[in-house]
mmCIF file of C-alpha atoms in Angstrom:
data_model
loop_
_atom_site.group_PDB
_atom_site.id
_atom_site.type_symbol
_atom_site.label_atom_id
_atom_site.label_comp_id
_atom_site.label_asym_id
_atom_site.label_seq_id
_atom_site.Cartn_x
_atom_site.Cartn_y
_atom_site.Cartn_z
ATOM 1 C CA GLY A 1 -38.187 -15.817 51.627
ATOM 2 C CA THR A 2 -40.841 -17.034 49.276
ATOM 3 C CA GLU A 3 -38.607 -18.892 46.803
ATOM 4 C CA PRO A 4 -36.157 -21.742 47.388
ATOM 5 C CA MET A 5 -32.493 -20.747 47.356
ATOM 6 C CA SER A 6 -30.181 -22.058 44.660
ATOM 7 C CA ALA A 7 -27.619 -22.914 47.366
ATOM 8 C CA ARG A 8 -27.290 -22.593 51.130
ATOM 9 C CA PRO A 9 -26.905 -19.155 52.704
ATOM 10 C CA VAL A 10 -23.340 -18.109 53.521
ATOM 11 C CA ILE A 11 -22.336 -15.735 56.286
ATOM 12 C CA VAL A 12 -18.891 -14.168 56.311
ATOM 13 C CA GLY A 13 -17.803 -13.527 59.899
ATOM 14 C CA PHE A 14 -18.723 -14.999 63.279
ATOM 15 C CA GLY A 15 -18.789 -11.862 65.388
ATOM 16 C CA PRO A 16 -22.087 -10.641 66.875
ATOM 17 C CA ALA A 17 -23.792 -9.856 63.546
ATOM 18 C CA GLY A 18 -22.697 -13.094 61.884
ATOM 19 C CA MET A 19 -23.548 -15.125 64.960
ATOM 20 C CA PHE A 20 -27.099 -13.764 65.164
ATOM 21 C CA ALA A 21 -27.647 -14.058 61.417
ATOM 22 C CA ALA A 22 -26.473 -17.672 61.444
ATOM 23 C CA LEU A 23 -28.567 -18.605 64.480
ATOM 24 C CA THR A 24 -31.674 -16.971 63.012
ATOM 25 C CA LEU A 25 -31.281 -18.761 59.674
ATOM 26 C CA ALA A 26 -30.541 -22.104 61.341
ATOM 27 C CA GLU A 27 -33.507 -21.826 63.708
ATOM 28 C CA HIS A 28 -35.752 -21.190 60.685
ATOM 29 C CA GLY A 29 -34.673 -24.373 58.911
ATOM 30 C CA PHE A 30 -31.835 -23.123 56.738
ATOM 31 C CA ALA A 31 -28.403 -24.731 57.052
ATOM 32 C CA PRO A 32 -26.107 -21.700 56.879
ATOM 33 C CA LEU A 33 -22.399 -21.936 56.265
ATOM 34 C CA VAL A 34 -20.350 -19.490 58.332
ATOM 35 C CA LEU A 35 -16.897 -18.570 57.076
ATOM 36 C CA GLU A 36 -14.671 -17.069 59.760
ATOM 37 C CA ARG A 37 -11.202 -15.904 58.753
ATOM 38 C CA GLY A 38 -9.890 -16.296 62.297
ATOM 39 C CA ALA A 39 -9.590 -19.330 64.528
ATOM 40 C CA SER A 40 -12.130 -21.014 66.767
ATOM 41 C CA LEU A 41 -12.464 -19.614 70.266
ATOM 42 C CA ASP A 42 -9.835 -21.823 71.888
ATOM 43 C CA GLY A 43 -7.388 -21.398 69.013
ATOM 44 C CA ARG A 44 -7.940 -17.673 69.072
ATOM 45 C CA ILE A 45 -7.375 -17.381 72.819
ATOM 46 C CA ALA A 46 -4.076 -19.288 72.456
ATOM 47 C CA LYS A 47 -2.889 -17.022 69.595
ATOM 48 C CA VAL A 48 -3.815 -13.807 71.420
ATOM 49 C CA ASP A 49 -2.255 -14.963 74.702
ATOM 50 C CA ALA A 50 0.945 -15.847 72.826
ATOM 51 C CA PHE A 51 1.012 -12.408 71.167
ATOM 52 C CA PHE A 52 0.415 -10.584 74.460
ATOM 53 C CA GLY A 53 3.248 -12.684 75.913
ATOM 54 C CA GLY A 54 5.688 -11.274 73.365
ATOM 55 C CA GLY A 55 4.978 -13.557 70.418
ATOM 56 C CA LYS A 56 4.315 -12.723 66.790
ATOM 57 C CA LEU A 57 1.035 -11.171 65.613
ATOM 58 C CA ASP A 58 -1.110 -13.531 63.569
ATOM 59 C CA THR A 59 -2.798 -11.261 61.026
ATOM 60 C CA GLU A 60 -5.743 -13.651 60.612
ATOM 61 C CA THR A 61 -6.358 -14.630 64.260
ATOM 62 C CA ASN A 62 -6.018 -11.846 66.810
ATOM 63 C CA VAL A 63 -8.147 -9.511 68.945
ATOM 64 C CA GLN A 64 -9.991 -8.377 65.791
ATOM 65 C CA PHE A 65 -10.470 -11.637 63.869
ATOM 66 C CA GLY A 66 -11.848 -14.950 65.107
ATOM 67 C CA ALA A 67 -14.833 -16.500 66.818
ATOM 68 C CA GLY A 68 -16.918 -13.942 68.667
ATOM 69 C CA GLY A 69 -15.483 -10.846 66.995
ATOM 70 C CA ALA A 70 -13.593 -8.055 68.725
ATOM 71 C CA GLY A 71 -15.833 -8.180 71.815
ATOM 72 C CA THR A 72 -14.395 -11.527 72.806
ATOM 73 C CA PHE A 73 -11.338 -9.678 74.108
ATOM 74 C CA SER A 74 -13.036 -6.603 75.518
ATOM 75 C CA ASP A 75 -15.924 -6.571 77.935
ATOM 76 C CA GLY A 76 -19.225 -6.267 76.128
ATOM 77 C CA LYS A 77 -21.272 -3.176 76.743
ATOM 78 C CA LEU A 78 -24.740 -3.756 75.359
ATOM 79 C CA THR A 79 -25.627 -0.204 74.471
ATOM 80 C CA CYS A 80 -28.325 0.219 71.875
ATOM 81 C CA ARG A 81 -29.758 3.584 70.958
ATOM 82 C CA ILE A 82 -32.441 2.374 68.589
ATOM 83 C CA GLY A 83 -36.044 1.943 69.604
ATOM 84 C CA ASP A 84 -36.402 -1.350 67.770
ATOM 85 C CA SER A 85 -38.378 -4.097 69.480
ATOM 86 C CA ALA A 86 -35.831 -6.622 68.197
ATOM 87 C CA ALA A 87 -33.335 -5.337 70.793
ATOM 88 C CA GLU A 88 -35.219 -7.223 73.505
ATOM 89 C CA SER A 89 -35.056 -10.425 71.453
ATOM 90 C CA VAL A 90 -31.276 -10.026 71.157
ATOM 91 C CA LEU A 91 -30.934 -9.728 74.928
ATOM 92 C CA GLU A 92 -33.177 -12.753 75.453
ATOM 93 C CA THR A 93 -31.071 -14.769 73.019
ATOM 94 C CA LEU A 94 -27.894 -13.756 74.850
ATOM 95 C CA VAL A 95 -29.450 -14.935 78.130
ATOM 96 C CA SER A 96 -30.422 -18.255 76.513
ATOM 97 C CA LEU A 97 -26.757 -18.629 75.475
ATOM 98 C CA GLY A 98 -25.431 -18.079 79.002
ATOM 99 C CA ALA A 99 -25.476 -14.332 79.682
ATOM 100 C CA PRO A 100 -26.809 -13.220 83.083
ATOM 101 C CA ARG A 101 -30.554 -12.493 83.327
ATOM 102 C CA ASP A 102 -29.932 -8.995 84.693
ATOM 103 C CA ILE A 103 -29.103 -7.745 81.179
ATOM 104 C CA LEU A 104 -32.852 -7.930 80.514
ATOM 105 C CA TYR A 105 -33.614 -5.063 82.887
ATOM 106 C CA LYS A 106 -30.437 -3.096 83.625
ATOM 107 C CA ALA A 107 -30.238 0.395 82.150
ATOM 108 C CA LYS A 108 -26.667 -0.226 80.977
ATOM 109 C CA PRO A 109 -26.367 -3.988 80.536
ATOM 110 C CA HIS A 110 -22.890 -5.518 80.451
ATOM 111 C CA ILE A 111 -21.397 -8.935 79.765
ATOM 112 C CA GLY A 112 -17.810 -9.603 80.845
ATOM 113 C CA THR A 113 -15.235 -11.264 78.598
ATOM 114 C CA ASP A 114 -15.435 -14.553 80.487
ATOM 115 C CA ILE A 115 -19.195 -14.710 79.955
ATOM 116 C CA LEU A 116 -18.932 -13.565 76.320
ATOM 117 C CA ARG A 117 -16.682 -16.540 75.657
ATOM 118 C CA THR A 118 -19.296 -18.887 77.118
ATOM 119 C CA VAL A 119 -21.954 -17.225 74.947
ATOM 120 C CA VAL A 120 -19.805 -17.711 71.821
ATOM 121 C CA ARG A 121 -19.182 -21.397 72.641
ATOM 122 C CA ASN A 122 -22.897 -21.972 73.247
ATOM 123 C CA ALA A 123 -23.846 -20.115 70.046
ATOM 124 C CA SER A 124 -21.453 -22.305 68.034
ATOM 125 C CA GLU A 125 -22.942 -25.461 69.540
ATOM 126 C CA ARG A 126 -26.526 -24.296 68.979
ATOM 127 C CA LEU A 127 -25.796 -23.378 65.372
ATOM 128 C CA GLU A 128 -24.357 -26.815 64.659
ATOM 129 C CA MET A 129 -27.252 -28.499 66.510
ATOM 130 C CA PHE A 130 -29.654 -26.780 64.081
ATOM 131 C CA GLY A 131 -27.655 -27.902 61.034
ATOM 132 C CA GLY A 132 -25.383 -24.906 60.505
ATOM 133 C CA GLU A 133 -21.668 -25.191 59.856
ATOM 134 C CA ILE A 134 -18.741 -22.981 60.827
ATOM 135 C CA ARG A 135 -15.453 -23.117 58.942
ATOM 136 C CA TYR A 136 -12.690 -21.383 60.861
ATOM 137 C CA LEU A 137 -9.485 -20.087 59.275
ATOM 138 C CA SER A 138 -11.550 -19.629 56.122
ATOM 139 C CA ARG A 139 -11.128 -16.218 54.570
ATOM 140 C CA ALA A 140 -13.665 -15.407 51.859
ATOM 141 C CA GLU A 141 -12.150 -14.103 48.637
ATOM 142 C CA ASN A 142 -13.245 -13.498 45.046
ATOM 143 C CA ILE A 143 -16.770 -12.551 46.072
ATOM 144 C CA CYS A 144 -18.946 -12.576 42.970
ATOM 145 C CA ASP A 145 -22.643 -12.402 42.232
ATOM 146 C CA ARG A 146 -23.434 -15.955 43.407
ATOM 147 C CA SER A 147 -20.181 -17.471 44.707
ATOM 148 C CA LEU A 148 -16.966 -16.854 46.591
ATOM 149 C CA THR A 149 -13.704 -18.707 47.080
ATOM 150 C CA VAL A 150 -12.086 -20.143 50.215
ATOM 151 C CA HIS A 151 -8.712 -21.932 49.974
ATOM 152 C CA GLY A 152 -9.247 -22.368 46.225
ATOM 153 C CA GLU A 153 -12.719 -23.921 46.674
ATOM 154 C CA LYS A 154 -15.539 -22.140 44.874
ATOM 155 C CA ILE A 155 -18.548 -21.924 47.196
ATOM 156 C CA PRO A 156 -21.954 -21.006 45.757
ATOM 157 C CA PHE A 157 -24.481 -19.176 47.903
ATOM 158 C CA GLY A 158 -28.206 -18.593 47.716
ATOM 159 C CA ALA A 159 -27.831 -15.529 49.921
ATOM 160 C CA LEU A 160 -24.728 -13.834 51.292
ATOM 161 C CA ILE A 161 -24.436 -11.903 54.537
ATOM 162 C CA LEU A 162 -21.215 -9.979 55.023
ATOM 163 C CA ALA A 163 -20.703 -9.629 58.762
ATOM 164 C CA CYS A 164 -16.952 -9.222 58.618
ATOM 165 C CA GLY A 165 -16.707 -6.273 61.009
ATOM 166 C CA HIS A 166 -15.104 -2.896 60.592
ATOM 167 C CA SER A 167 -11.538 -4.247 60.692
ATOM 168 C CA ALA A 168 -11.857 -6.208 57.449
ATOM 169 C CA ARG A 169 -10.749 -3.338 55.243
ATOM 170 C CA ASP A 170 -9.261 -5.766 52.730
ATOM 171 C CA THR A 171 -12.699 -7.293 52.173
ATOM 172 C CA TYR A 172 -14.249 -3.878 51.549
ATOM 173 C CA GLY A 173 -11.405 -3.031 49.169
ATOM 174 C CA GLU A 174 -11.961 -6.235 47.226
ATOM 175 C CA LEU A 175 -15.687 -5.534 46.961
ATOM 176 C CA MET A 176 -15.090 -2.025 45.633
ATOM 177 C CA SER A 177 -12.515 -3.227 43.087
ATOM 178 C CA SER A 178 -14.997 -5.909 41.939
ATOM 179 C CA GLY A 179 -17.624 -3.296 41.099
ATOM 180 C CA PHE A 180 -19.826 -3.524 44.204
ATOM 181 C CA ASP A 181 -21.156 -0.268 45.621
ATOM 182 C CA VAL A 182 -19.812 0.182 49.147
ATOM 183 C CA GLU A 183 -20.601 3.154 51.328
ATOM 184 C CA ALA A 184 -19.922 4.093 54.926
ATOM 185 C CA LYS A 185 -22.653 3.489 57.456
#
């Protein structure tokens, strides 16, 4: 941007889109705040394992919500059908975070769940090293023109990136009821 922000940038969601947005902002000198409604990676793994073992579903931390997004519990196929040169940069970033180098040249690159978890851990550490912050179990609500609320705390933002994934229907519903224009991709 060409003008200073009134507050730090906020990113809602720490799946692939939120992770890359946060890393990009942090590496360019911003100190983004990431709000993730689900738990950190280790907390999320424990909740999902408990559910798969016959326990209760946690509606905020499960295979859809939490650090790394839905891909953290399903092997990552890195299929991209766009001819954008940025796709190569994404693959290079994934390699720098612990993905195997062969994703740079394979026709159908793939990262297994075990490696995706390493990538998510490394991305979290890199983000914090560059001055970013991640708040887990922090569901964004009351999204307005220049602020939102988490656990009753009003958080201002200079820019807002919604990277909440397709499963966050409640977030889309709130946006529509607040007067924001929302349309399907």
